[in-house]
Tab-separated table of C-alpha atoms and ligand atoms in Angstrom:
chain	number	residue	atom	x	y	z
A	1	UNK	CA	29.770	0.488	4.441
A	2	UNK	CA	31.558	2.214	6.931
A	3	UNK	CA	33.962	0.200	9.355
A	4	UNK	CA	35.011	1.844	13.320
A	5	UNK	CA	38.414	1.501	12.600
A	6	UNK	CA	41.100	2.998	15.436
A	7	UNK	CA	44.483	4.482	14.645
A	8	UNK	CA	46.903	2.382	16.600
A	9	UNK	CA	48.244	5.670	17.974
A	10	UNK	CA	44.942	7.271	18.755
A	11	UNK	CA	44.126	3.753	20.667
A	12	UNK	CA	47.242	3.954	22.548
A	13	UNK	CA	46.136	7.404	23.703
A	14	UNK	CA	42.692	6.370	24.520
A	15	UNK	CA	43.819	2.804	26.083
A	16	UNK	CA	43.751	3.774	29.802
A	17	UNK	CA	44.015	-0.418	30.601
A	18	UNK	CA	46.289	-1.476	28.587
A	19	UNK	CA	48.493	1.336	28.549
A	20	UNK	CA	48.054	1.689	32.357
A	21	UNK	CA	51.899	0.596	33.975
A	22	UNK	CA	50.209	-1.758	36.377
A	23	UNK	CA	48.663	-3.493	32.857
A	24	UNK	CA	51.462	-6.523	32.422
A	25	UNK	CA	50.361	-8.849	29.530
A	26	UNK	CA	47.630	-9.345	31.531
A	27	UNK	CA	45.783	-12.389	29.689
A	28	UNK	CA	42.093	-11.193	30.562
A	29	UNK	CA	40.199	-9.173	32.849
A	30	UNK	CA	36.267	-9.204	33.751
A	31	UNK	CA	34.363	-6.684	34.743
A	32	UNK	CA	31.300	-8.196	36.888
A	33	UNK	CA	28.028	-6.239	37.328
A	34	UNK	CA	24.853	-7.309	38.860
A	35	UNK	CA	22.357	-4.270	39.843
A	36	UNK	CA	19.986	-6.930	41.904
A	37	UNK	CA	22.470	-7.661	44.523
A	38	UNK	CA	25.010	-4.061	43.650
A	39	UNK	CA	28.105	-6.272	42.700
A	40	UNK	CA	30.566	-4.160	41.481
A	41	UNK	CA	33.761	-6.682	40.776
A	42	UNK	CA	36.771	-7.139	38.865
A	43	UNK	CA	38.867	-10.410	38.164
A	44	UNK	CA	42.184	-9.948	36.707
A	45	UNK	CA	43.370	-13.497	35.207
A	46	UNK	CA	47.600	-12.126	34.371
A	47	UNK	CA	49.217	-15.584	33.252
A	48	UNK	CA	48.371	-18.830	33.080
A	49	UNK	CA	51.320	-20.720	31.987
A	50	UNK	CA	52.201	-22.547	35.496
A	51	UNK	CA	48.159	-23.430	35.985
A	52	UNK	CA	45.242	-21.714	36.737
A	53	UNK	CA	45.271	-18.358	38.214
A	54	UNK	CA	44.196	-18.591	41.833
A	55	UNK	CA	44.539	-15.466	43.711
A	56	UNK	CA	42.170	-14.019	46.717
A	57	UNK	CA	39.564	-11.871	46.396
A	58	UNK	CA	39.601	-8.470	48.728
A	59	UNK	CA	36.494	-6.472	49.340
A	60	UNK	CA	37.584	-2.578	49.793
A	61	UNK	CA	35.868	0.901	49.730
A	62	UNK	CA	37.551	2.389	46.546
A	63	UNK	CA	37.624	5.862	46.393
A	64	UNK	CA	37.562	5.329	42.584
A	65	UNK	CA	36.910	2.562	39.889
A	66	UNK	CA	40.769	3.072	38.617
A	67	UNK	CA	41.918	2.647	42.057
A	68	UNK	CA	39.861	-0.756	41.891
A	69	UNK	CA	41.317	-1.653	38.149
A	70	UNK	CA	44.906	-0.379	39.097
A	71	UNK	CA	45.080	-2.686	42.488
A	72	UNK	CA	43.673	-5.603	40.620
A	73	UNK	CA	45.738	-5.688	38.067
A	74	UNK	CA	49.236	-5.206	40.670
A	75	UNK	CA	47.370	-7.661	42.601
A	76	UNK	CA	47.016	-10.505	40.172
A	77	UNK	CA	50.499	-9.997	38.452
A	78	UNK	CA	52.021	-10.418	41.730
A	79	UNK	CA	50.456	-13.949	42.347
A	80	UNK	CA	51.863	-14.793	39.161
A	81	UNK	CA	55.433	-14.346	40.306
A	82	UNK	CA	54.357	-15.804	43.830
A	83	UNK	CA	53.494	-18.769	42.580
A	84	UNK	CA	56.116	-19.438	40.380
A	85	UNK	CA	58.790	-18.505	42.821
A	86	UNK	CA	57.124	-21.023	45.226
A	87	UNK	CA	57.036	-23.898	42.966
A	88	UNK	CA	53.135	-24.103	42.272
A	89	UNK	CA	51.685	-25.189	39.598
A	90	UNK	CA	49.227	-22.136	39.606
A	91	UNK	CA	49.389	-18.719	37.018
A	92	UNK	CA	48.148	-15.551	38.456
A	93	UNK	CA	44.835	-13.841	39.271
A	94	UNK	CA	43.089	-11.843	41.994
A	95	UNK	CA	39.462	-10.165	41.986
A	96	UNK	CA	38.577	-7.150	43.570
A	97	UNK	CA	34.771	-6.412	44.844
A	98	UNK	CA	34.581	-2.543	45.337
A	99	UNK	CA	32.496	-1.803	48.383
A	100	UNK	CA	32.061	-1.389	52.199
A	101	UNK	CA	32.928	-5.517	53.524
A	102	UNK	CA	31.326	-4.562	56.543
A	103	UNK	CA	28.140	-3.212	55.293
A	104	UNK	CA	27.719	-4.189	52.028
A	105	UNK	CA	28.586	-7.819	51.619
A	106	UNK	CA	25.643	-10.155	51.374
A	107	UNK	CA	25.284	-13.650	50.631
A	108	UNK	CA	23.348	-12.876	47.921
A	109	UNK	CA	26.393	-10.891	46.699
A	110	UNK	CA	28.989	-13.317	47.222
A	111	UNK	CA	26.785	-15.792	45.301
A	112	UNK	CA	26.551	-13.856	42.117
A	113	UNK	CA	30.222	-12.802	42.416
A	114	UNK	CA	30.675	-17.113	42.877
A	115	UNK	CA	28.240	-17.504	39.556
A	116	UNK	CA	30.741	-15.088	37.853
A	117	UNK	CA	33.738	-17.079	38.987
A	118	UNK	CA	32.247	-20.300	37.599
A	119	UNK	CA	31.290	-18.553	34.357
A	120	UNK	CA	34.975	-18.861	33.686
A	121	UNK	CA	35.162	-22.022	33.935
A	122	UNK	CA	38.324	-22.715	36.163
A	123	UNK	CA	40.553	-20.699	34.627
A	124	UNK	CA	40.489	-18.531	37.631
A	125	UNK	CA	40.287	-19.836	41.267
A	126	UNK	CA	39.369	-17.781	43.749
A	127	UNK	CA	39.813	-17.531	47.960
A	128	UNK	CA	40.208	-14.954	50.500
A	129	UNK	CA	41.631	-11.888	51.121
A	130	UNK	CA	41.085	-8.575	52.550
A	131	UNK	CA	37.473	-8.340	53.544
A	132	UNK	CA	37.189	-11.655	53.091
A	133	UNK	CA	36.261	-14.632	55.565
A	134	UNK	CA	36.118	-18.127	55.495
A	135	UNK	CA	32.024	-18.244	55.566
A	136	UNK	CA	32.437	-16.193	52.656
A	137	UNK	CA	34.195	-18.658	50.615
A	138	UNK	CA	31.549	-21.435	51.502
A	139	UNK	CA	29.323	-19.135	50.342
A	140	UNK	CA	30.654	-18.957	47.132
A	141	UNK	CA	31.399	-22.775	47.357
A	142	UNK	CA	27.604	-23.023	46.960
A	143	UNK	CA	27.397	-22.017	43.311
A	144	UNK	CA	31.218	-22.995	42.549
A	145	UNK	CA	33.891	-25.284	42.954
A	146	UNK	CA	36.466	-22.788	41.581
A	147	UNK	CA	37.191	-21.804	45.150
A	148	UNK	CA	39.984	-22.928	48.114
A	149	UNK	CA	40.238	-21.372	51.691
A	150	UNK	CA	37.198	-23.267	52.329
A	151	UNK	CA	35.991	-24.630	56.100
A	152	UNK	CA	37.569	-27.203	57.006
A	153	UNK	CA	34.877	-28.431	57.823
A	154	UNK	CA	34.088	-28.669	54.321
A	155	UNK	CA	36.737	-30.064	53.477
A	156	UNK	CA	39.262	-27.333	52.730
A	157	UNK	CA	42.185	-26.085	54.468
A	158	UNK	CA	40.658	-23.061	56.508
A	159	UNK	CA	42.102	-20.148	57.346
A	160	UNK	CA	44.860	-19.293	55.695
A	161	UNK	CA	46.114	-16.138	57.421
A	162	UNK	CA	48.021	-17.986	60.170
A	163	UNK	CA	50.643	-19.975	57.855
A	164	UNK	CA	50.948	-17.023	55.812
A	165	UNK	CA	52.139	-15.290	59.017
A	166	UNK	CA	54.104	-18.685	59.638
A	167	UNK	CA	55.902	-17.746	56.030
A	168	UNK	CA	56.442	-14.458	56.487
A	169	UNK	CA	58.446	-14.902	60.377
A	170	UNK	CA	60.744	-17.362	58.556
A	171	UNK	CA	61.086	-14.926	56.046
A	172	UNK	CA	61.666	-12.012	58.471
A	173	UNK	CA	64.133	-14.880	60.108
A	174	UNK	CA	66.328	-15.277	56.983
A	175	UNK	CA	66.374	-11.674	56.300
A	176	UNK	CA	68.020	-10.957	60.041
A	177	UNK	CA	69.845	-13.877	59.200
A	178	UNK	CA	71.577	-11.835	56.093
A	179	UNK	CA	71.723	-8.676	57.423
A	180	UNK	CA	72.925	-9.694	61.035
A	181	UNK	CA	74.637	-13.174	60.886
A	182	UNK	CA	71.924	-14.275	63.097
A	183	UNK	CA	68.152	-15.129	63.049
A	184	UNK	CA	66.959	-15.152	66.281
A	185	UNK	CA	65.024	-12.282	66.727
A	186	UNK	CA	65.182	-11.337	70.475
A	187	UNK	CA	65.432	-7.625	71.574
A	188	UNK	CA	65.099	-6.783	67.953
A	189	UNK	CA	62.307	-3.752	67.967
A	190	UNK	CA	59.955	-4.919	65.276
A	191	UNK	CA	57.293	-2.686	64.198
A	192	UNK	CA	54.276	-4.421	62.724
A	193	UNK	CA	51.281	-2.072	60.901
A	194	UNK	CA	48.447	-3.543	60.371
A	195	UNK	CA	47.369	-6.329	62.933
A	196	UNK	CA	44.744	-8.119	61.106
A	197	UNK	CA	43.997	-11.909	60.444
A	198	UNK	CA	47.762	-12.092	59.282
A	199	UNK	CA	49.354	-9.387	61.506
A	200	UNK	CA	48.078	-10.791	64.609
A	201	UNK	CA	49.936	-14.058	64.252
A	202	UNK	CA	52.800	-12.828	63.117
A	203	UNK	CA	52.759	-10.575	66.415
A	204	UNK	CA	52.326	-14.292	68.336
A	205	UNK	CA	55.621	-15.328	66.809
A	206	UNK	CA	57.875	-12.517	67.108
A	207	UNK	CA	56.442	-12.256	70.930
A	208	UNK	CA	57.659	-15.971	71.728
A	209	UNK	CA	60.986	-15.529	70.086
A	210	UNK	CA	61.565	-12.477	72.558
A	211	UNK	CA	61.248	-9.371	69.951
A	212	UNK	CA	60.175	-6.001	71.019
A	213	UNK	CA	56.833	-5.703	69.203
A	214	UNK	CA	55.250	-2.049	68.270
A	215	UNK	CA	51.670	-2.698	66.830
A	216	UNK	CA	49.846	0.223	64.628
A	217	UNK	CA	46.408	-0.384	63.067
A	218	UNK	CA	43.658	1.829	62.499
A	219	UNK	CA	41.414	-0.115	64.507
A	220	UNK	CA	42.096	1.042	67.706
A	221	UNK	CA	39.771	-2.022	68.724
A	222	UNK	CA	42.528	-4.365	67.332
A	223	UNK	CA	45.403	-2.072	69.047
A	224	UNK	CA	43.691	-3.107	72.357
A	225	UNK	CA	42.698	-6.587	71.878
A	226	UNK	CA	46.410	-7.529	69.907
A	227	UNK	CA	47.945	-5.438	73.171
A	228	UNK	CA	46.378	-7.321	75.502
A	229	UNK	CA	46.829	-10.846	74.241
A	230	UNK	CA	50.245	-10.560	73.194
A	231	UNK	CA	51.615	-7.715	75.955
A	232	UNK	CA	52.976	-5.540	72.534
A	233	UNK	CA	53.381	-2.287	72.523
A	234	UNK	CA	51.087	0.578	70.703
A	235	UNK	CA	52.548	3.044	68.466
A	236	UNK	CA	52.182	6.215	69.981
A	237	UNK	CA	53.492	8.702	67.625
A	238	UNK	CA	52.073	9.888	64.250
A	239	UNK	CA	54.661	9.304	61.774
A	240	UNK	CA	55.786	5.305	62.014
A	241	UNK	CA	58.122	6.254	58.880
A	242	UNK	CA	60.279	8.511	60.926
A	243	UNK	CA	60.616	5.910	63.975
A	244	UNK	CA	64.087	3.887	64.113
A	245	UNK	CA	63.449	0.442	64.162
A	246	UNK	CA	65.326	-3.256	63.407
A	247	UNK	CA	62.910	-4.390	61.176
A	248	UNK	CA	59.515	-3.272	59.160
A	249	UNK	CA	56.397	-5.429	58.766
A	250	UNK	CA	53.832	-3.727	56.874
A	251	UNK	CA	50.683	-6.315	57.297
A	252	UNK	CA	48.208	-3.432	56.117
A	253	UNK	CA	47.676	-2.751	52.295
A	254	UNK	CA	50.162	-2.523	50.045
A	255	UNK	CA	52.595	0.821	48.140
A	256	UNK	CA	53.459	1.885	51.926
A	257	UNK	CA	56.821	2.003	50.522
A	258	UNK	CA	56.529	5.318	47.812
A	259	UNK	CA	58.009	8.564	47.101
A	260	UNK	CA	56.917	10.237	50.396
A	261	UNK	CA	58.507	7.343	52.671
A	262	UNK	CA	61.168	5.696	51.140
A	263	UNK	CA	63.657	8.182	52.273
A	264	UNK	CA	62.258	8.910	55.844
A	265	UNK	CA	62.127	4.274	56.371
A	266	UNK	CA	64.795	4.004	59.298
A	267	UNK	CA	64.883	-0.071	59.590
A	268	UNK	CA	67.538	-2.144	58.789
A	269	UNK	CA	64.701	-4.891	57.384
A	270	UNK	CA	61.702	-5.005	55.987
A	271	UNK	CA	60.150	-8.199	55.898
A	272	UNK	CA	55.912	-8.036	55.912
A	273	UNK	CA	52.797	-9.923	54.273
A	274	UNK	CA	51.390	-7.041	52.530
A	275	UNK	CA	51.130	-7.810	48.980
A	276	UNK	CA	52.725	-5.179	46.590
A	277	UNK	CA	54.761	-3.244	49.376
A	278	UNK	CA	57.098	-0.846	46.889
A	279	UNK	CA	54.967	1.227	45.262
A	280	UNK	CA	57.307	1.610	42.546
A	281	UNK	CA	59.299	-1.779	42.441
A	282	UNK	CA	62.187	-0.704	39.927
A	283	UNK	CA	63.349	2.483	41.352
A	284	UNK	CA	61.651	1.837	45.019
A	285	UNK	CA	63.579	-1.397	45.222
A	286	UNK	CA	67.112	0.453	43.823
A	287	UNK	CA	66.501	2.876	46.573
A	288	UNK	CA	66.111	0.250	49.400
A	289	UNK	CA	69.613	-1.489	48.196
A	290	UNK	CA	71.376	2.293	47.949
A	291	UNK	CA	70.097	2.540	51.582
A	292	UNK	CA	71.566	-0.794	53.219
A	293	UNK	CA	67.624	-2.002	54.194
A	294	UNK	CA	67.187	-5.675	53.495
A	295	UNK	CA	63.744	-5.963	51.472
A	296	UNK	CA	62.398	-9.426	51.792
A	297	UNK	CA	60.513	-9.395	48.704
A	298	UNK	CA	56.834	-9.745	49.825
A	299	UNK	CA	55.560	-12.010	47.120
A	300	UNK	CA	58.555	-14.776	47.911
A	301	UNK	CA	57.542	-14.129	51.916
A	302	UNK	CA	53.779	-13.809	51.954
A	303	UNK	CA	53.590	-17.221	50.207
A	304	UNK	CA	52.104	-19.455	52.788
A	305	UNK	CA	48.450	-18.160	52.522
A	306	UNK	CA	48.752	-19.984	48.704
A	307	UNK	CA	50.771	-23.154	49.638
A	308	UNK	CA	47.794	-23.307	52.457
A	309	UNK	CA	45.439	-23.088	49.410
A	310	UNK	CA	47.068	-24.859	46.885
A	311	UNK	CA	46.891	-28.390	49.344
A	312	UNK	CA	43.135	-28.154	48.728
A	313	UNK	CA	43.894	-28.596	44.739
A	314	UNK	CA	46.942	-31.162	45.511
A	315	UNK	CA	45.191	-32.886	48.364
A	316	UNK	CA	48.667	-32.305	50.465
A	317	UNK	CA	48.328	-32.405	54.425
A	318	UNK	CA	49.310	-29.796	56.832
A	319	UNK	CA	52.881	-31.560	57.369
A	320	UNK	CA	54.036	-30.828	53.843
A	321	UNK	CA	51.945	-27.290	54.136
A	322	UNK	CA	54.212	-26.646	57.073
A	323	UNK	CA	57.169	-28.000	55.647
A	324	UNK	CA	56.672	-25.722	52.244
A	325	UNK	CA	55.924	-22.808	54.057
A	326	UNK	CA	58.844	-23.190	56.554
A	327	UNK	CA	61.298	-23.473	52.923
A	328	UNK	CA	60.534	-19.841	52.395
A	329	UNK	CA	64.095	-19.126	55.023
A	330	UNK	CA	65.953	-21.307	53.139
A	331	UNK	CA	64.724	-19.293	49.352
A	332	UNK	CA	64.676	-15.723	50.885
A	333	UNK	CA	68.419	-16.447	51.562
A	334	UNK	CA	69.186	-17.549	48.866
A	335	UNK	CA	68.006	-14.589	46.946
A	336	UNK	CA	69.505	-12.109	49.441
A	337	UNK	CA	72.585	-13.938	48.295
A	338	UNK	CA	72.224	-13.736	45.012
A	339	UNK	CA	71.090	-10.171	44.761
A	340	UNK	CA	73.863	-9.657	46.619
A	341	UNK	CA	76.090	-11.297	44.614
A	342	UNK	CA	75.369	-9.889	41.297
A	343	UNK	CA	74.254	-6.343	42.435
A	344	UNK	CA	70.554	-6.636	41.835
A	345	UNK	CA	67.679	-5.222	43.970
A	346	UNK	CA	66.391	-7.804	45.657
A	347	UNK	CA	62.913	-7.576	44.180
A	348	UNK	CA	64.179	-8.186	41.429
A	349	UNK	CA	66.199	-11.251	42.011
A	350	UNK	CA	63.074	-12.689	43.198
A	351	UNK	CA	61.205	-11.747	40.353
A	352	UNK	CA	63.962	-12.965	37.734
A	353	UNK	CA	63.882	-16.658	39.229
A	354	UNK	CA	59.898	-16.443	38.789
A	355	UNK	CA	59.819	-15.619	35.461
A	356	UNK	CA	62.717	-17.807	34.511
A	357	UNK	CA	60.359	-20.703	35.870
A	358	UNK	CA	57.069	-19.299	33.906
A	359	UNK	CA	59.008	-18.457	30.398
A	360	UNK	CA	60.401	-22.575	30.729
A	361	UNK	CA	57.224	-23.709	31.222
A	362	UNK	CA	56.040	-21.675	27.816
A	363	UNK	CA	58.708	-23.745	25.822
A	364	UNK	CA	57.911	-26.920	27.199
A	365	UNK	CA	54.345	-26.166	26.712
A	366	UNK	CA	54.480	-24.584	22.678
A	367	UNK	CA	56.573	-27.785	21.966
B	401	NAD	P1	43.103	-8.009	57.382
B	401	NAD	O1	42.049	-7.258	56.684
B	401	NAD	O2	42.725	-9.087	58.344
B	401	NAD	O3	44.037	-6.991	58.186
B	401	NAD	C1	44.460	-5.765	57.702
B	401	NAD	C2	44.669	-4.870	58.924
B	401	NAD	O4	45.306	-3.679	58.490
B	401	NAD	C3	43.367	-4.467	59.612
B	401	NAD	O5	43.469	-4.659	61.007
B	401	NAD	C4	43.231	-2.981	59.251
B	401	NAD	O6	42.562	-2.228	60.262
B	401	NAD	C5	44.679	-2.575	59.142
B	401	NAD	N1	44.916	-1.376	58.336
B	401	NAD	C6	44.313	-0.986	57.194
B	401	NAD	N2	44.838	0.193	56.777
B	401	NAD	C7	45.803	0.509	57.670
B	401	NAD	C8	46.700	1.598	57.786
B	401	NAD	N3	46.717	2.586	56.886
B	401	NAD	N4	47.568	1.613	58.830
B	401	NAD	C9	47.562	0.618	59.748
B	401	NAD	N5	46.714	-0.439	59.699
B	401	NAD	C10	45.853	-0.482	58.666
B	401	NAD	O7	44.090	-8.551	56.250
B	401	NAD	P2	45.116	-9.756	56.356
B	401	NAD	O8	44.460	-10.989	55.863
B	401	NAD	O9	45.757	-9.748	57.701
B	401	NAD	O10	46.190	-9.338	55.263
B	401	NAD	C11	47.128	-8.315	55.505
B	401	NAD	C12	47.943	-8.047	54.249
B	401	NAD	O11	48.628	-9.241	53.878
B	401	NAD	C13	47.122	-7.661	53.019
B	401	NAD	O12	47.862	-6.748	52.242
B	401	NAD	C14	46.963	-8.965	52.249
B	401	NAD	O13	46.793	-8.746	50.863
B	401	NAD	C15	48.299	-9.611	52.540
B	401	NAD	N6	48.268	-11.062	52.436
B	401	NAD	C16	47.403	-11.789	53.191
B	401	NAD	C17	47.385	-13.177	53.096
B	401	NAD	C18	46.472	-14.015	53.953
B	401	NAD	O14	46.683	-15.237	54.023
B	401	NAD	N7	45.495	-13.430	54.623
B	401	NAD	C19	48.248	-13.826	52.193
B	401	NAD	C20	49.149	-13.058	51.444
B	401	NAD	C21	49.128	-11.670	51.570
């Protein structure tokens, strides 16, 4: 008999997941096809020490399938640390559905993607994200109780793009706080890109407190409607990196901070809700403290969208969502401090806390 049996070393050269750098001890990951309805998905489940991995799910036009695998697997290891450093009791996962959210997304999809989400029982819960809407989580309610950002109509907590922006102003807030000795934001030029769901409210915010708000999107739809509502200003130039500014909210997708900006970035903050902002978050993050710009980390920040969430598990009300959400000053500052303090980017002061929470946990719980 003849057994298939793979060299370590010839496996590591062949292993293009787990040898990929954005592959983290990632517990499982599930590849979803269904040729009736074209779902093309993947659901990255990272850790589950604190809970179940909850963790959006964002519909985008890959131009590959490794750009698909890469961002799912960033994606879900960063909810693991979000959670953590927010004090859920939730591990870390994400999904990914590669394809066109505007013309491709069916019910009938979202249905089969829910039937592949209950197929795991629980062990991953899923909500929105990019691409995503609210009617597209009842959807998958229908087949599937392993899903929050539900109506609330039906009985979850709705959208939760608005507290997320909530989190990520008193985030912005603490980081002015630490770099200028004061949080109030008027007169600071603030350049928000990307004025989605989340971007949008966080332009309402910084408007009331006074700040000069630049808006870029791609949409120039959005430019006009966000301009109009709010009286903010559209970027007019073609290179926002280059631009001097007070503080940096990237609200679009995520590695906006890589090789090709990091050195142009002319902010003294950057404080935003996109998820996975430094494309490289060791040397990325070293270059940001070399360079004097306060990084809010973005998975201590961009928190509220999950505490939103996480009330529909805990049965919390919006007082103590607003209240958890509104901590996120009080624990960027204290990591600003403490990176400070011991000379550590702040990423990773953030990061150290989370998995100083997580590897507890694993103790307690292999007792
Ligand atoms: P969204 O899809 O509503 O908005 C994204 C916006 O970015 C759109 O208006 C889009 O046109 C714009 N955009 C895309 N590419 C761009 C580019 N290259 N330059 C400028 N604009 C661009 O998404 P959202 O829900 O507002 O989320 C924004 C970011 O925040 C995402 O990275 C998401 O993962 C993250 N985030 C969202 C939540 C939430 O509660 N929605 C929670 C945590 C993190």
């Amino acid at each position: 008999m003849t057994t298939n049996v793979i060299d370590a070393k010839d496996f590591k050269k062949m292993a293009p997941v787990f040898g990929q750098l954005s592959f983290d001890e990632h517990e499982q990951i599930v590849f979803c096809n269904d040729k009736d309805t074209g779902l093309k998905a993947i659901i990255g489940i990272h850790n589950t020490v604190l809970g179940p991995a909850l963790g959006g799910t964002r519909m985008w036009n890959y131009e590959s399938e490794w750009d698909a695998l890469n961002d799912v697997l960033r994606l879900s290891r960063g909810m693991t640390f979000k959670s953590a450093i927010t004090g859920l009791n939730l591990g870390g996962g994400k999904a990914v559905i590669i394809g066109d959210a505007k013309t491709q997304k069916t019910p009938e999809l979202m249905k089969r993607f829910g039937q592949f989400v209950h197929s795991l029982s629980g062990k991953y819960i899923t909500a929105e994200d990019v691409g995503m809407a609210t009617e597209d989580m009842d959807t998958v309610r229908e087949v599937t109780p392993y899903v929050t950002g539900i109506s609330e109509s039906k009985g979850g907590a709705g959208n939760p793009s608005p507290i997320t922006a909530y989190g990520v102003f008193m985030g912005m807030k603490a980081a002015a706080q630490f770099k200028y000795g004061s949080d109030i934001l008027e007169d600071k030029n603030v350049f928000v890109q990307g004025i989605g769901n989340v971007g949008e409210a966080l332009v309402e915010h910084l408007v009331n407190e006074g700040a000069n708000v630049t808006i870029a999107d791609i949409s120039q739809e959005r430019l006009e409607e966000v301009k109009n509502k709010y009286g903010a200003t559209i970027y007019g130039g073609n290179d926002i990196y280059s631009e001097r500014m007070d503080i940096y909210a990237p609200c679009a997708l995520g590695a906006t901070i890589n090789d090709e900006t990091i050195y142009k970035i002319n902010a003294d903050i950057i404080a935003g809700a996109a998820n996975n902002q430094l494309a490289d978050e060791v040397n990325h993050g070293r270059i940001l403290q070399e360079r004097g710009i306060v990084y809010a980390p973005d998975f201590l920040i961009n928190a509220g969208g999950i505490i939103n969430v996480y009330a529909e598990l805990e049965n919390y009300d919006r007082a103590e969502i607003m209240r958890k959400t509104e901590n996120i000053y009080n624990t960027t500052l204290e990591i600003l401090d403490r990176a400070k303090a011991n000379n550590l980017t702040t990423h990773n002061a953030a990061l150290n806390i989370a998995k100083e929470r997580i590897e507890t946990r694993r103790r307690e719980n292999t007792k």
